[in-house]
């Protein structure tokens, strides 16, 4: 699992190891923390993933450790693997047109690239979002690939389904995003769609608008994967959608 | 928590106590079982709740015990409570028209009434669905209320939001369904919409069609709660939707 190690290496090389990292071997999935906390963090996380919890600004303070252990432990990886296994099985079952117009939409942050090295030193989503700091991190171009998503990406390419990146990152981040994606082993995408600077529209509206343009250009969106519900809601969603776990932040 | 006890009483009174029930005090949420099993049952359950897993016929055999412990332990109740807490907060935040046209759609099975006494003796969803046996159980009219849903129901009534039941149960089950709901403390609903016999249409199409009729009749669907994604997908979904946990079966 080379890329799981990459996450850890980043933590070790580039940032001071957070306390939670030292605890990691002891606590695994964080399930016990979830049960003991005043807020039932395991139920909160489930509610986030099932889209019952919307418009939240930060992880509940009581759940910082729970979310940290979840993200750094085995469960996040295992949850992601089951989603990607299902996506791969779906992709393999498709009868493709074979005309090069079949595409699969990928979100970038927490879908194709992981910002866990950043969030691990910024409270795992329990502190208010700091755009300046986060963008500084993005501009390093050092975010590791999510290994399960990369596996899906490569599988789709091998099946003749073309990946299209569709991200809330802005056009001024194009060069570093391309560099980061390439460094992490992504190649062969059909398009990288970034948000024009100054566009002020909610993620659902922006992303469904871009998917509509893809359809209008003759593409068939056979699949769509993201970590936010705003990645996968809003017609045209794509023939099948997949929600990767993300208990660290909410984009509406 | 009187109605949680009701579930247990039903198990004790009406059916032979399953082995899993005897184990209940030892294993709690089933988290450890989830981690140890060949299939990662915790990740499978998350994938079900986040609508990544679709069209499945039965709970994976390896996950029967996991799902049983989940359903009979504290976590199912806790997960449901967090969903309902969010629904209550949402309902309380609404500015209502106050003209008696604000409604909230409730599914019945595994939403308003629990069939856990049935599933506890039939493999917790790990065995193929047996319509004959299940309908025999329904005709007993003994299904306990889900306590969290009943709390939401009563709250909505007190706020002036009228509950509408919309269920895949069929018209021939109307009398027993009314009796069961009343026995379990539900009262004051606006409508109970059951499926006409012989209607062969997928749940999403059927239920969204019925919601459209409600809207056409001047109702405003301010909320919608169910345990299946087919309860809450398909326009008009309702202004806000809530997904209760159900790892026992899938209705497409």
Short mmCIF file of C-alpha atoms in Angstrom, two decimals, chain A residues 116-199:
data_model
loop_
_atom_site.label_atom_id
_atom_site.label_comp_id
_atom_site.label_asym_id
_atom_site.label_seq_id
_atom_site.Cartn_x
_atom_site.Cartn_y
_atom_site.Cartn_z
CA UNK A 116 -5.00 14.94 5.10
CA UNK A 117 -1.44 16.22 5.68
CA UNK A 118 -2.98 19.70 5.98
CA UNK A 119 -6.01 18.76 8.05
CA UNK A 120 -3.96 16.60 10.40
CA UNK A 121 -2.24 19.77 11.61
CA UNK A 122 -5.36 21.93 11.52
CA UNK A 123 -7.76 20.07 13.79
CA UNK A 124 -9.21 17.60 11.28
CA UNK A 125 -11.98 20.02 10.36
CA UNK A 126 -12.77 21.09 13.91
CA UNK A 127 -11.40 24.61 13.32
CA UNK A 128 -12.99 27.16 10.96
CA UNK A 129 -11.83 26.91 7.37
CA UNK A 130 -8.86 29.17 6.67
CA UNK A 131 -8.75 29.82 2.92
CA UNK A 132 -5.36 31.54 3.02
CA UNK A 133 -3.60 28.73 4.81
CA UNK A 134 -5.35 26.03 2.85
CA UNK A 135 -4.47 27.64 -0.48
CA UNK A 136 -0.84 27.89 0.63
CA UNK A 137 -0.94 24.16 1.17
CA UNK A 138 -2.54 23.57 -2.25
CA UNK A 139 0.21 25.64 -3.88
CA UNK A 140 2.83 23.26 -2.49
CA UNK A 141 1.43 20.63 -4.87
CA UNK A 142 2.28 17.95 -2.35
CA UNK A 143 -1.11 16.35 -1.69
CA UNK A 144 -0.87 12.56 -1.91
CA UNK A 145 -3.20 10.54 -4.11
CA UNK A 146 -6.04 8.65 -2.51
CA UNK A 147 -4.89 5.15 -3.35
CA UNK A 148 -8.34 3.67 -3.88
CA UNK A 149 -9.40 6.47 -6.21
CA UNK A 150 -6.19 6.10 -8.19
CA UNK A 151 -6.96 2.42 -8.57
CA UNK A 152 -10.40 3.30 -9.97
CA UNK A 153 -8.91 5.96 -12.26
CA UNK A 154 -6.43 3.51 -13.78
CA UNK A 155 -9.08 0.83 -14.14
CA UNK A 156 -11.37 3.20 -16.02
CA UNK A 157 -8.59 4.28 -18.37
CA UNK A 158 -7.87 0.63 -19.10
CA UNK A 159 -11.57 0.08 -19.86
CA UNK A 160 -11.65 3.04 -22.27
CA UNK A 161 -13.63 5.31 -19.96
CA UNK A 162 -12.07 8.76 -19.94
CA UNK A 163 -11.64 10.55 -16.61
CA UNK A 164 -12.71 14.17 -16.36
CA UNK A 165 -11.63 16.15 -13.31
CA UNK A 166 -14.23 18.63 -12.12
CA UNK A 167 -13.14 20.66 -9.12
CA UNK A 168 -13.95 23.71 -7.08
CA UNK A 169 -10.25 24.64 -7.33
CA UNK A 170 -9.82 27.79 -9.40
CA UNK A 171 -8.10 28.41 -12.73
CA UNK A 172 -5.12 30.11 -11.06
CA UNK A 173 -4.37 26.74 -9.46
CA UNK A 174 -4.28 24.86 -12.76
CA UNK A 175 -0.51 24.52 -13.12
CA UNK A 176 0.12 23.31 -9.59
CA UNK A 177 -2.90 21.00 -9.73
CA UNK A 178 -1.63 19.39 -12.92
CA UNK A 179 1.83 19.05 -11.40
CA UNK A 180 0.41 17.54 -8.20
CA UNK A 181 -1.78 15.07 -10.07
CA UNK A 182 1.10 13.98 -12.33
CA UNK A 183 3.50 13.61 -9.40
CA UNK A 184 0.98 11.32 -7.79
CA UNK A 185 0.67 9.09 -10.80
CA UNK A 186 -2.48 10.37 -12.49
CA UNK A 187 -2.26 10.60 -16.26
CA UNK A 188 -4.48 10.25 -19.29
CA UNK A 189 -7.39 12.43 -18.22
CA UNK A 190 -9.66 13.90 -20.88
CA UNK A 191 -10.30 17.26 -19.20
CA UNK A 192 -9.42 19.19 -16.08
CA UNK A 193 -12.25 21.59 -15.35
CA UNK A 194 -11.39 24.30 -12.83
CA UNK A 195 -13.62 27.12 -11.68
CA UNK A 196 -13.04 30.45 -13.43
CA UNK A 197 -11.91 33.10 -10.97
CA UNK A 198 -14.72 35.26 -9.67
CA UNK A 199 -17.50 32.74 -10.28
#
